[in-house]
PDB file of C-alpha atoms in Angstrom:
ATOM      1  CA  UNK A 315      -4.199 -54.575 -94.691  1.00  0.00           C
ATOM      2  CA  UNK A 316      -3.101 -58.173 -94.375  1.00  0.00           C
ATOM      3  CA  UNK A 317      -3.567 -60.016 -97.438  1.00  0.00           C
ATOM      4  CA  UNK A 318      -6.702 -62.179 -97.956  1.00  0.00           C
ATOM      5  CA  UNK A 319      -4.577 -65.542 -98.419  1.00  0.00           C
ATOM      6  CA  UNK A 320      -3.427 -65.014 -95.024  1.00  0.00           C
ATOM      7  CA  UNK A 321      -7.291 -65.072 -93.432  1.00  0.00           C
ATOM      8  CA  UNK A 322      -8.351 -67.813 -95.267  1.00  0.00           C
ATOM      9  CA  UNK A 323      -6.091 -70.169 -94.568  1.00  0.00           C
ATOM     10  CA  UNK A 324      -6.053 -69.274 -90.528  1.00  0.00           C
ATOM     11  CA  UNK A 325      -7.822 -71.847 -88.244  1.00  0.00           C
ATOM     12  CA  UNK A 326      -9.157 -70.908 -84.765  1.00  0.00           C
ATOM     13  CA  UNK A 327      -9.141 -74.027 -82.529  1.00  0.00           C
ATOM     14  CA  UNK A 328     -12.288 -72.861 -80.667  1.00  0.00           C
ATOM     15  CA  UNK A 329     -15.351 -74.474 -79.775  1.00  0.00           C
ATOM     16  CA  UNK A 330     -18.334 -73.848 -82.744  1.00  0.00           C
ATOM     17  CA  UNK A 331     -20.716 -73.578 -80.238  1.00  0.00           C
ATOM     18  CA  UNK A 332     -19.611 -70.708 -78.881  1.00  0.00           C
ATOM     19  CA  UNK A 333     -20.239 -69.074 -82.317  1.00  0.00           C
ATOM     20  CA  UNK A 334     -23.181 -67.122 -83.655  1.00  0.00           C
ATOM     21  CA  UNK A 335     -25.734 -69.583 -85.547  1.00  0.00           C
ATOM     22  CA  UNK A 336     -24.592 -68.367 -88.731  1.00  0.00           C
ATOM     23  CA  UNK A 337     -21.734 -69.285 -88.573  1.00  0.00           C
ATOM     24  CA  UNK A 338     -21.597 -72.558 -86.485  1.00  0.00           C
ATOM     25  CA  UNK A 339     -23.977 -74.074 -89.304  1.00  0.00           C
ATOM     26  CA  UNK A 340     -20.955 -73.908 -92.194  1.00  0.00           C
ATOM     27  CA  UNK A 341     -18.509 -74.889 -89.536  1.00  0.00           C
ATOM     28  CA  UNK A 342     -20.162 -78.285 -88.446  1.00  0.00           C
ATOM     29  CA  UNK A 343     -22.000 -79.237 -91.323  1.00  0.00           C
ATOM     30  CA  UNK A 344     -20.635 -82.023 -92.536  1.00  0.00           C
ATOM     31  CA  UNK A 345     -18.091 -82.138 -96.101  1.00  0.00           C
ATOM     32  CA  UNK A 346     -17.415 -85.529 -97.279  1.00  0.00           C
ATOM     33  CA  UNK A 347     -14.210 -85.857 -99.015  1.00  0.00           C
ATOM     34  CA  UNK A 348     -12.594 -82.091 -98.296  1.00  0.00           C
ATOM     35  CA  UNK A 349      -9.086 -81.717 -97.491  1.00  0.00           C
ATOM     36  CA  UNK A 350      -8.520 -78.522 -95.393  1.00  0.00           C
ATOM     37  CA  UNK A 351      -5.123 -76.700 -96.399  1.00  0.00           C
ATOM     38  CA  UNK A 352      -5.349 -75.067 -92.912  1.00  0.00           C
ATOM     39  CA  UNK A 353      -1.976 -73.282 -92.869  1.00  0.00           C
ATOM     40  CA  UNK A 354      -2.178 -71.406 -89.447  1.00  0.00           C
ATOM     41  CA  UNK A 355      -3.940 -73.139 -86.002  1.00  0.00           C
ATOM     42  CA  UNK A 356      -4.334 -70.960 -83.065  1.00  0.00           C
ATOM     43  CA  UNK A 357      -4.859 -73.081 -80.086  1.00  0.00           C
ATOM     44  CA  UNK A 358      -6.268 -71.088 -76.702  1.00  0.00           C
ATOM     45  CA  UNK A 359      -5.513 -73.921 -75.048  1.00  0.00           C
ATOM     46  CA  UNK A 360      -9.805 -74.570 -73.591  1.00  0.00           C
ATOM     47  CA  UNK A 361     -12.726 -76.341 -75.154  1.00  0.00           C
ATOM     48  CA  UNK A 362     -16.137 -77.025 -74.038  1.00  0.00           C
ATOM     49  CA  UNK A 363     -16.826 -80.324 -72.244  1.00  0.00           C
ATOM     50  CA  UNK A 364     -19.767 -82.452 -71.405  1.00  0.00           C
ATOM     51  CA  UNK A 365     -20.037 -83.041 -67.640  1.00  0.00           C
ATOM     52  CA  UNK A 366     -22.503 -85.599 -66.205  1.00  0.00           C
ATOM     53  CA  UNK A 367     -23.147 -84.535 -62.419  1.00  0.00           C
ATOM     54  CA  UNK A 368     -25.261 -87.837 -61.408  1.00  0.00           C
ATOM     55  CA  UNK A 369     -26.358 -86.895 -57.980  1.00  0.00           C
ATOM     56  CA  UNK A 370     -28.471 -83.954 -59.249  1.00  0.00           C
ATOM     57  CA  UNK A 371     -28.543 -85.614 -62.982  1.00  0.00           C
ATOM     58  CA  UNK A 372     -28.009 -82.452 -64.440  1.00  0.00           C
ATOM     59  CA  UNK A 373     -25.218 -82.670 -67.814  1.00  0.00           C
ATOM     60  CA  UNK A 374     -23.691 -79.424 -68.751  1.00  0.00           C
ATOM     61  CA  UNK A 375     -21.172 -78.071 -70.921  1.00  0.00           C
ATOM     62  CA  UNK A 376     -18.059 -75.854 -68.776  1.00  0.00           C
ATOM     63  CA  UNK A 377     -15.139 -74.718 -70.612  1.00  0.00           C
ATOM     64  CA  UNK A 378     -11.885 -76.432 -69.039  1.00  0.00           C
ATOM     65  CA  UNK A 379      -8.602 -77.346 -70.147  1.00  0.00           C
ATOM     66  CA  UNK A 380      -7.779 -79.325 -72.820  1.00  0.00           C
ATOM     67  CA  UNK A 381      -5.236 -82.263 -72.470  1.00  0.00           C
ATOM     68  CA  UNK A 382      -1.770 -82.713 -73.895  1.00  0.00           C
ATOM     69  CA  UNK A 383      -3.112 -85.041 -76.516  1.00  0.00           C
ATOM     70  CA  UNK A 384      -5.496 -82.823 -77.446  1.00  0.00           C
ATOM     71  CA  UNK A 385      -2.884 -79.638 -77.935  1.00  0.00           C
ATOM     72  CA  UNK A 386      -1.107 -82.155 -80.240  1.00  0.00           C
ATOM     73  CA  UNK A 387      -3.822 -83.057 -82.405  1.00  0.00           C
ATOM     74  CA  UNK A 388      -5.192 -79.244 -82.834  1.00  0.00           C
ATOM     75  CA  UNK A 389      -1.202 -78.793 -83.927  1.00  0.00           C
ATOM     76  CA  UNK A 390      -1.168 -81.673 -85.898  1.00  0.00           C
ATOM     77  CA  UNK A 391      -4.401 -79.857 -88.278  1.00  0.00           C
ATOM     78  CA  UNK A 392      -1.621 -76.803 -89.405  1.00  0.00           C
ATOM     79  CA  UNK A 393       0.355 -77.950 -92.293  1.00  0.00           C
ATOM     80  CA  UNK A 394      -1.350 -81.410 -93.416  1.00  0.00           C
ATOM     81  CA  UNK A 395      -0.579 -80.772 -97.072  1.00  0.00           C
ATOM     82  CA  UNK A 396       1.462 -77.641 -96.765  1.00  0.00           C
ATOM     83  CA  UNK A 397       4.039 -76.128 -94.020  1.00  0.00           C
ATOM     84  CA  UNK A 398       1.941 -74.626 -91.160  1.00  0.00           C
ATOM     85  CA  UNK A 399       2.309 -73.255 -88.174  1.00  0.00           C
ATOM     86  CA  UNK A 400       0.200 -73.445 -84.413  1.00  0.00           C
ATOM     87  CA  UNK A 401       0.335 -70.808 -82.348  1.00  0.00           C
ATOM     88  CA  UNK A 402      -0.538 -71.329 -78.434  1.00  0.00           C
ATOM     89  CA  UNK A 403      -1.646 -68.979 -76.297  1.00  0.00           C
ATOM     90  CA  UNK A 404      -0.259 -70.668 -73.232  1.00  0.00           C
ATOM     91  CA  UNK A 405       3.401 -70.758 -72.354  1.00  0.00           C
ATOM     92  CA  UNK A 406       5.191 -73.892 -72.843  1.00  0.00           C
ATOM     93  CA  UNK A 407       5.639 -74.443 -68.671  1.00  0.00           C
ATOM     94  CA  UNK A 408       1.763 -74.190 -68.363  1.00  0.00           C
ATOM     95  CA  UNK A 409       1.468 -77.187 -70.707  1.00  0.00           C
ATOM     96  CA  UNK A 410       3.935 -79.432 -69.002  1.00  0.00           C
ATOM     97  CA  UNK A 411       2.660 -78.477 -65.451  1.00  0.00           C
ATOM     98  CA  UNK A 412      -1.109 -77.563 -65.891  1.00  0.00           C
ATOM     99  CA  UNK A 413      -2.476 -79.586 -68.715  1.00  0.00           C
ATOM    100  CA  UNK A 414      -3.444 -83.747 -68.283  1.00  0.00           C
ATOM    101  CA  UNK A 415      -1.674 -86.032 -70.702  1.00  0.00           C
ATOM    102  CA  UNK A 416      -4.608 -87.512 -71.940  1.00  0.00           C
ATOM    103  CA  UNK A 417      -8.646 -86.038 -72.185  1.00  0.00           C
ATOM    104  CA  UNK A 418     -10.726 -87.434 -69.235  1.00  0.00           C
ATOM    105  CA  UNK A 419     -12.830 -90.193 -71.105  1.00  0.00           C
ATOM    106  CA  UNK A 420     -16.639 -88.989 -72.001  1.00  0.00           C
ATOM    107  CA  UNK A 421     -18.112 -92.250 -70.709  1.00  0.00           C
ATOM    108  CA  UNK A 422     -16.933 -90.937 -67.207  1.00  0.00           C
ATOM    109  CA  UNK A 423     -18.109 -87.854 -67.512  1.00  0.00           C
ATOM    110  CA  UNK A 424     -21.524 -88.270 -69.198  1.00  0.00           C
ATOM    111  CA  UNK A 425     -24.860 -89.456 -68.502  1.00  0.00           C
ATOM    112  CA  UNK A 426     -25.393 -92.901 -68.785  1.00  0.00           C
ATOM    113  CA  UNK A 427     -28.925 -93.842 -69.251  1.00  0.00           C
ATOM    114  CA  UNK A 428     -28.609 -94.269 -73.033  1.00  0.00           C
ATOM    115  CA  UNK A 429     -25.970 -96.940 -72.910  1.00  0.00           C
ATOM    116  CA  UNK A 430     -27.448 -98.871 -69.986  1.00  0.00           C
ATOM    117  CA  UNK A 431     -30.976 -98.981 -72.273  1.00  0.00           C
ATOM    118  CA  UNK A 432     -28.878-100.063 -75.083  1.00  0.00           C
ATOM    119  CA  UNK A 433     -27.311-102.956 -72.970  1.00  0.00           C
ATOM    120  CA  UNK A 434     -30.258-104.311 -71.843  1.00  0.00           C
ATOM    121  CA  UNK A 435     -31.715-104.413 -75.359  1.00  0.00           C
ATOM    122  CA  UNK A 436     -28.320-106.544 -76.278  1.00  0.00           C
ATOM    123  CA  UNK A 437     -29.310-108.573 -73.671  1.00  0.00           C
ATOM    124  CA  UNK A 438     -26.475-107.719 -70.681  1.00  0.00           C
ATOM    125  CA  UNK A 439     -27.899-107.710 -67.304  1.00  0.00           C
ATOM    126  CA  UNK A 440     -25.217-107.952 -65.019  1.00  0.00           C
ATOM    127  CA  UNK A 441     -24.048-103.940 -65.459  1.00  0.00           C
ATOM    128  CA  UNK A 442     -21.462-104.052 -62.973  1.00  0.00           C
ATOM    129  CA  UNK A 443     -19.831-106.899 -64.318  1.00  0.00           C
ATOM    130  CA  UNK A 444     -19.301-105.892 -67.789  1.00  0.00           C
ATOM    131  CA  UNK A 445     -16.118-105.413 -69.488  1.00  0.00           C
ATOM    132  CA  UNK A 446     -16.443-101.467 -70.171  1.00  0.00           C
ATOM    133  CA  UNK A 447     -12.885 -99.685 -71.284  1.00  0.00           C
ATOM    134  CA  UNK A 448     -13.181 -96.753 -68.280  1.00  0.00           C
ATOM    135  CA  UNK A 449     -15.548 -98.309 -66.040  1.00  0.00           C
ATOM    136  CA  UNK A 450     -18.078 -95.852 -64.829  1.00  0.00           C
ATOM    137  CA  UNK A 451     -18.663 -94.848 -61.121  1.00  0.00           C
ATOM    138  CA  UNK A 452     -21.393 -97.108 -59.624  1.00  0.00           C
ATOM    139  CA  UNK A 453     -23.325 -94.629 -58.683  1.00  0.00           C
ATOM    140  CA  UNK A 454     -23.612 -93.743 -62.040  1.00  0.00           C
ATOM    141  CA  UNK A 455     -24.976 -96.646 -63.184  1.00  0.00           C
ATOM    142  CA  UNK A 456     -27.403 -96.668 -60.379  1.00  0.00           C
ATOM    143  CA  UNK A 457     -28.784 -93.133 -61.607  1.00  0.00           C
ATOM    144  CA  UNK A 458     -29.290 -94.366 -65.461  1.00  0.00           C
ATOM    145  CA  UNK A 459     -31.211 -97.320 -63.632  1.00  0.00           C
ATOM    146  CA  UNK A 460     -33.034 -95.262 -61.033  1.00  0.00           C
ATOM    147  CA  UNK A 461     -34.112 -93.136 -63.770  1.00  0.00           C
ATOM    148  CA  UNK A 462     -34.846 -95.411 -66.700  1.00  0.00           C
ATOM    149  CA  UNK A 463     -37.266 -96.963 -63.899  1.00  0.00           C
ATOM    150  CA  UNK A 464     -38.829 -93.578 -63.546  1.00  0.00           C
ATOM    151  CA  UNK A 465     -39.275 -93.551 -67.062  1.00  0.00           C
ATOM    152  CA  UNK A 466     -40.690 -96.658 -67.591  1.00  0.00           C
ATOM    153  CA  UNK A 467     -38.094 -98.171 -69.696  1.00  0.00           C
ATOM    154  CA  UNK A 468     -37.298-100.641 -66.949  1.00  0.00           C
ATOM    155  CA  UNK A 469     -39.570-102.558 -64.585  1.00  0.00           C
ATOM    156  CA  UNK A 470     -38.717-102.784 -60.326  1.00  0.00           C
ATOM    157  CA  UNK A 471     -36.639-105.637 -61.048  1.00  0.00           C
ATOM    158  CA  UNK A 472     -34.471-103.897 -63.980  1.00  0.00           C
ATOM    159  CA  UNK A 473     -35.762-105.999 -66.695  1.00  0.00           C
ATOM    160  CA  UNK A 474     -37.004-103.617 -70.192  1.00  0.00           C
ATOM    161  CA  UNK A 475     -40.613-103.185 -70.415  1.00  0.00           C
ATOM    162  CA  UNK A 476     -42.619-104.544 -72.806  1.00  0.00           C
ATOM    163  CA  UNK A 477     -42.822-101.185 -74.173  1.00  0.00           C
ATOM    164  CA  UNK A 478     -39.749-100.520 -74.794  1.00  0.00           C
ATOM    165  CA  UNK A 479     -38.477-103.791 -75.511  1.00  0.00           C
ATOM    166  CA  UNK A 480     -40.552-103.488 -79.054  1.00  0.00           C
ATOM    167  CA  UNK A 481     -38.246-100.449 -79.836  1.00  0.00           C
TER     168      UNK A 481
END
């Protein structure tokens, strides 16, 4: 039998969702201050993502695969205060050729009703306009308006409510 140092210090680079509840509570709970002495980081090469789909305003989560930068940084977590080692299950050609050099940004892939309510309550009408790092798809924006009107949060002409302009 391998020896128990071994196991203990081997990191799977997986998704904790995936995971039964008990164990996905220990594994995102949060531990201020804690330096992991991960030693061994086996990277499958897939994660779980957020996807926004605005036309039927339905956000899931689809495994897909990860990006370049992301490969590094799951390397990068073997051997932070001791020599470690990442193994990949993907060959070395599939992450030139197949992989993206850098993760799609979540603000283009996610709904986008919660940052449009959070605008207006800074006091930014003009949407389109505004400086955003990746700026979103129109039609997105249109959908977090179109449906923070159905809510109520916004009147005909876009403005917040009174309702939720106390909040």
């Amino acid at each position: 039998m391998p020896h128990k140092r071994f196991f203990s210090s081997l990191v799977f680079a997986t998704v904790a969702t995936a995971l039964s509840s008990a164990w996905h509570l220990p594994l995102t709970r949060p531990r201020p201050h804690i330096t992991y002495n991960h030693r061994y980081v086996i990277d499958p090469g897939f994660a779980k993502q957020k996807v926004y789909n605005p036309r039927i305003r339905v956000e899931s989560l689809l495994v897909s695969p990860i990006s370049q930068a992301s490969a590094h940084q799951r390397a990068g977590r073997a051997g932070r205060t001791q020599p470690g080692k990442c193994f990949r299950l993907y060959t070395e050609g599939s992450f030139k050729k197949d992989l993206q050099e850098q993760t799609y940004p979540e603000m283009l892939r996610s709904n986008l009703s919660t940052v449009v309510l959070q605008l207006k309550k800074l006091g930014i009408d003009d949407l389109v306009h505004f400086d955003f790092m990746d700026p979103p798809a129109p039609e997105t924006l249109m959908r977090a308006l179109e449906l923070l009107n159905y809510l109520g949060a916004l009147d005909d002409d876009g403005n917040l409510t009174q309702v939720r302009a106390l909040t």
